[in-house]
CSV table of C-alpha atoms and ligand atoms in Angstrom, one decimal:
chain,number,residue,atom,x,y,z
A,263,MET,CA,39.9,-57.3,4.4
A,264,SER,CA,41.7,-57.3,6.6
A,265,SER,CA,40.7,-56.2,10.0
A,266,PHE,CA,43.0,-52.6,10.2
A,267,GLU,CA,40.9,-52.1,7.3
A,268,LEU,CA,37.6,-52.7,8.8
A,269,ASN,CA,38.2,-50.7,11.3
A,270,LYS,CA,39.0,-47.7,9.3
A,271,ILE,CA,35.3,-48.3,7.7
A,272,ALA,CA,34.0,-48.5,10.7
A,273,GLY,CA,36.0,-45.8,12.3
A,274,ALA,CA,34.2,-43.8,9.5
A,275,VAL,CA,31.4,-44.9,9.5
A,276,LEU,CA,31.9,-44.0,14.3
A,277,THR,CA,32.5,-40.1,12.7
A,278,VAL,CA,29.6,-40.1,10.1
A,279,ALA,CA,28.0,-40.7,13.4
A,280,LEU,CA,28.8,-38.7,15.8
A,281,VAL,CA,29.5,-35.7,13.1
A,282,ALA,CA,25.5,-35.9,12.1
A,283,MET,CA,24.5,-36.4,16.0
A,284,VAL,CA,25.8,-33.0,16.8
A,285,ILE,CA,24.8,-31.0,13.9
A,286,GLY,CA,21.8,-32.6,15.3
A,287,ILE,CA,21.6,-31.6,18.7
A,288,ILE,CA,23.2,-28.0,17.5
A,289,GLY,CA,20.6,-27.4,14.9
A,290,ASP,CA,17.7,-28.4,17.2
A,291,ALA,CA,18.8,-25.9,19.4
A,292,LEU,CA,18.3,-23.5,17.6
A,293,VAL,CA,15.6,-24.2,16.4
A,294,LYS,CA,13.0,-24.7,19.3
A,295,PRO,CA,11.6,-21.6,20.7
A,296,LYS,CA,13.0,-22.3,24.3
A,297,GLU,CA,9.2,-23.0,26.4
A,298,HIS,CA,8.4,-20.7,29.2
A,299,LYS,CA,6.7,-23.0,31.6
A,300,GLY,CA,3.8,-20.6,33.7
A,301,THR,CA,5.0,-17.6,32.5
A,302,THR,CA,2.6,-15.6,29.7
A,303,VAL,CA,5.0,-13.5,27.5
A,304,VAL,CA,3.1,-10.3,26.5
A,305,THR,CA,5.1,-7.9,24.4
A,306,ALA,CA,3.3,-4.0,24.3
A,307,ALA,CA,3.2,-3.5,21.1
A,308,PRO,CA,4.9,0.8,21.1
A,309,ALA,CA,1.5,2.9,20.5
A,310,VAL,CA,3.0,4.5,18.0
A,311,ILE,CA,2.8,1.6,15.6
A,312,LYS,CA,-0.8,0.8,16.8
A,313,LYS,CA,-1.6,3.8,15.6
A,314,GLU,CA,0.0,3.2,12.2
A,315,GLU,CA,-1.1,-0.3,11.6
A,316,LYS,CA,-5.4,1.1,12.5
A,317,LYS,CA,-7.0,1.0,9.9
A,318,LEU,CA,-8.3,3.7,7.6
A,319,ASP,CA,-11.9,4.9,8.0
A,320,PRO,CA,-14.6,4.6,5.1
A,321,ILE,CA,-14.6,8.2,3.4
A,322,GLY,CA,-18.0,7.1,1.8
A,323,PRO,CA,-20.2,8.3,4.9
A,324,LEU,CA,-18.7,11.4,4.8
A,325,LEU,CA,-19.3,12.3,0.4
A,326,ALA,CA,-22.5,12.9,1.0
A,327,SER,CA,-22.2,16.4,3.5
A,328,ALA,CA,-18.6,17.0,1.7
A,329,ASN,CA,-17.7,20.1,0.3
A,330,VAL,CA,-17.1,20.3,-3.5
A,331,GLU,CA,-15.7,24.1,-4.5
A,332,LYS,CA,-13.3,23.2,-1.1
A,333,GLY,CA,-12.5,20.1,-2.5
A,334,LYS,CA,-11.6,22.7,-5.4
A,335,LYS,CA,-9.9,24.7,-4.0
A,336,PHE,CA,-7.5,21.8,-2.5
A,337,PHE,CA,-7.0,21.1,-5.6
A,338,LYS,CA,-4.5,23.4,-6.0
A,339,ASN,CA,-2.3,21.1,-3.9
A,340,CYS,CA,-2.8,18.8,-7.1
A,341,SER,CA,-3.1,21.0,-10.2
A,342,ASN,CA,0.5,21.5,-11.0
A,343,CYS,CA,0.2,18.3,-12.6
A,344,HIS,CA,-3.1,17.3,-13.1
A,345,THR,CA,-5.4,18.5,-15.3
A,346,VAL,CA,-9.5,17.7,-14.2
A,347,ASN,CA,-11.0,19.5,-17.8
A,348,LYS,CA,-12.7,17.0,-20.1
A,349,GLY,CA,-10.2,16.3,-23.0
A,350,GLY,CA,-7.0,17.9,-20.5
A,351,ALA,CA,-3.8,16.1,-21.5
A,352,HIS,CA,-1.7,14.3,-19.5
A,353,LYS,CA,0.8,16.4,-17.4
A,354,ILE,CA,3.5,15.1,-14.7
A,355,GLY,CA,0.4,12.8,-13.7
A,356,PRO,CA,-2.5,12.2,-15.4
A,357,ALA,CA,-5.7,12.9,-16.7
A,358,LEU,CA,-7.8,12.7,-14.1
A,359,TRP,CA,-11.2,13.9,-16.0
A,360,GLU,CA,-13.6,10.8,-15.3
A,361,ILE,CA,-11.3,9.3,-13.0
A,362,VAL,CA,-13.7,7.6,-10.6
A,363,ASP,CA,-14.8,3.9,-11.1
A,364,ARG,CA,-11.8,5.0,-14.6
A,365,ALA,CA,-9.5,1.2,-14.3
A,366,MET,CA,-6.4,2.7,-11.7
A,367,GLY,CA,-3.3,3.3,-13.9
A,368,GLY,CA,-5.7,4.0,-16.6
A,369,GLY,CA,-5.3,6.6,-18.3
A,370,SER,CA,-4.5,6.4,-21.9
A,371,GLY,CA,-1.5,7.2,-23.3
A,372,TYR,CA,0.1,7.6,-19.9
A,373,LYS,CA,3.8,6.1,-18.8
A,374,TYR,CA,2.7,5.3,-14.8
A,375,SER,CA,5.0,3.5,-12.4
A,376,SER,CA,5.1,-0.1,-13.0
A,377,GLY,CA,3.6,0.2,-9.5
A,378,MET,CA,0.5,1.8,-10.9
A,379,LYS,CA,0.6,-0.8,-14.0
A,380,LYS,CA,0.6,-3.5,-11.6
A,381,MET,CA,-3.0,-2.6,-9.8
A,382,THR,CA,-6.0,-3.9,-10.9
A,383,ALA,CA,-8.8,-2.4,-9.0
A,384,LYS,CA,-10.6,1.0,-10.3
A,385,TRP,CA,-11.1,3.9,-8.9
A,386,GLY,CA,-14.4,3.7,-6.6
A,387,TYR,CA,-14.2,5.9,-3.2
A,388,GLU,CA,-12.7,3.6,-0.5
A,389,GLU,CA,-9.7,3.5,-2.9
A,390,LEU,CA,-9.0,7.2,-3.8
A,391,ASN,CA,-9.6,7.7,-0.1
A,392,GLY,CA,-6.4,5.7,0.7
A,393,PHE,CA,-5.0,6.3,-2.3
A,394,LEU,CA,-5.4,10.5,-1.4
A,395,HIS,CA,-3.7,9.4,2.6
A,396,LYS,CA,-1.3,7.6,1.7
A,397,PRO,CA,-0.5,6.9,-2.4
A,398,ARG,CA,3.4,5.5,-1.5
A,399,LYS,CA,2.2,3.3,1.0
A,400,TYR,CA,-1.5,2.3,-1.7
A,401,VAL,CA,0.6,2.0,-4.6
A,402,LYS,CA,4.2,0.5,-3.5
A,403,GLY,CA,6.6,2.0,-6.2
A,404,THR,CA,4.3,4.9,-7.8
A,405,LYS,CA,5.8,8.1,-9.2
A,406,MET,CA,3.3,10.6,-7.3
A,407,SER,CA,5.9,12.7,-5.4
A,408,TYR,CA,2.8,13.6,-2.9
A,409,SER,CA,2.4,12.9,0.8
A,410,GLY,CA,-0.9,12.7,0.9
A,411,VAL,CA,-4.0,14.1,2.8
A,412,LYS,CA,-4.0,14.1,6.0
A,413,LYS,CA,-6.8,14.9,7.2
A,414,ALA,CA,-10.6,12.8,6.4
A,415,LYS,CA,-12.5,16.2,5.6
A,416,ASP,CA,-9.7,17.4,3.4
A,417,ARG,CA,-10.5,13.2,1.6
A,418,ALA,CA,-13.8,14.1,1.3
A,419,ASN,CA,-13.5,17.6,-0.2
A,420,LEU,CA,-11.3,16.5,-2.5
A,421,ILE,CA,-13.1,13.0,-3.9
A,422,ALA,CA,-16.6,14.7,-4.0
A,423,TYR,CA,-14.8,17.4,-6.6
A,424,LEU,CA,-13.8,14.5,-8.3
A,425,ARG,CA,-16.3,13.1,-8.8
A,426,SER,CA,-17.8,16.1,-10.3
A,427,LEU,CA,-15.6,16.3,-13.0
A,428,SER,CA,-17.4,13.8,-15.2
A,429,ASP,CA,-20.4,14.2,-17.8
A,430,SER,CA,-22.8,12.4,-15.7
A,431,PRO,CA,-20.8,11.2,-11.9
A,432,LYS,CA,-21.3,8.1,-10.4
A,433,PRO,CA,-23.5,7.8,-7.7
A,434,LEU,CA,-22.8,8.4,-4.1
A,435,PRO,CA,-22.3,5.3,-2.0
B,231,HEC,C1,4.7,15.9,-8.0
B,231,HEC,C2,2.8,15.8,-9.1
B,231,HEC,C3,1.7,14.6,-8.6
B,231,HEC,C4,1.3,16.3,-7.5
B,231,HEC,C5,1.2,16.8,-6.7
B,231,HEC,C6,-0.1,15.1,-6.9
B,231,HEC,N1,-0.3,14.2,-7.9
B,231,HEC,FE1,-1.3,12.5,-8.2
B,231,HEC,N2,-0.3,11.4,-9.8
B,231,HEC,C7,1.0,11.7,-10.1
B,231,HEC,C8,1.5,10.7,-11.2
B,231,HEC,C9,3.2,10.8,-11.2
B,231,HEC,C10,0.5,10.0,-10.8
B,231,HEC,C11,1.5,8.1,-11.9
B,231,HEC,C12,1.7,7.4,-10.8
B,231,HEC,C13,2.1,6.1,-11.1
B,231,HEC,O1,2.5,6.0,-12.2
B,231,HEC,O2,2.5,5.1,-10.1
B,231,HEC,C14,-0.4,10.2,-10.0
B,231,HEC,C15,-1.8,9.4,-10.2
B,231,HEC,C16,-2.9,9.6,-10.1
B,231,HEC,C17,-3.7,9.3,-10.1
B,231,HEC,C18,-4.9,8.4,-10.1
B,231,HEC,C19,-4.5,8.9,-11.5
B,231,HEC,C20,-5.0,7.0,-12.5
B,231,HEC,O3,-4.7,7.1,-14.3
B,231,HEC,O4,-5.3,5.7,-12.6
B,231,HEC,C21,-5.2,9.9,-8.7
B,231,HEC,C22,-6.8,9.4,-9.0
B,231,HEC,C23,-4.0,11.2,-8.8
B,231,HEC,N3,-2.9,11.2,-9.1
B,231,HEC,C24,-4.7,12.0,-8.2
B,231,HEC,C25,-4.0,12.7,-7.4
B,231,HEC,C26,-4.2,14.4,-6.1
B,231,HEC,C27,-6.4,14.6,-5.3
B,231,HEC,C28,-3.6,15.4,-6.1
B,231,HEC,C29,-3.5,16.4,-4.8
B,231,HEC,C30,-4.2,15.8,-3.9
B,231,HEC,C31,-2.8,14.7,-6.2
B,231,HEC,N4,-3.1,13.1,-7.4
B,231,HEC,C32,-1.5,15.4,-6.0
B,231,HEC,C33,1.9,13.0,-9.5
B,231,HEC,C34,1.4,14.3,-8.6
């Protein structure tokens, strides 16, 4: 091998090493977090976001004093889409007789959204509370197009009414 060829090889090796080094330096600069010496960076979350993320209070304590009649009245907001009688048919939404403790997406013969089909729990009181508060947040991809029931008291009355849709209502929590 001539020394000219050796030089070419050495040159190529050096170039590769150099490129690797430069990439390494740039990579480090991109990935390494900057260190703040002596200062603590505090980012204040906007109040709005904090409020949004606040956990929903449990509905259990409100159920004992909930008013089934008021819940029935409030259900007028739901009755376009849901039946409540024993053996009631599915409408736009599934029939709600015996809904408490029924599996989520468990109304037989009803075509649920894929989002609801993914839910594996049962409709306990707190689950109903979460869903009725913000349906689309609680069940991602639900096809229930209803914005939700804002007031805890309204939800308590409503859930007490849903509980009554049964031959033997489930015990209160
Ligand atoms: C515009 C029609 C519509 C309105 C109004 C509506 N729903 Fe629904 N609801 C649906 C649909 C559709 C589903 C099925 C959701 C899915 O498959 O994602 C559903 C699902 C449900 C479920 C779950 C049932 C199951 O078998 O898993 C409950 C509980 C429920 N609705 C209660 C209510 C209550 C209470 C109201 C009133 C505050 C209400 N809905 C208002 C259409 C509606």
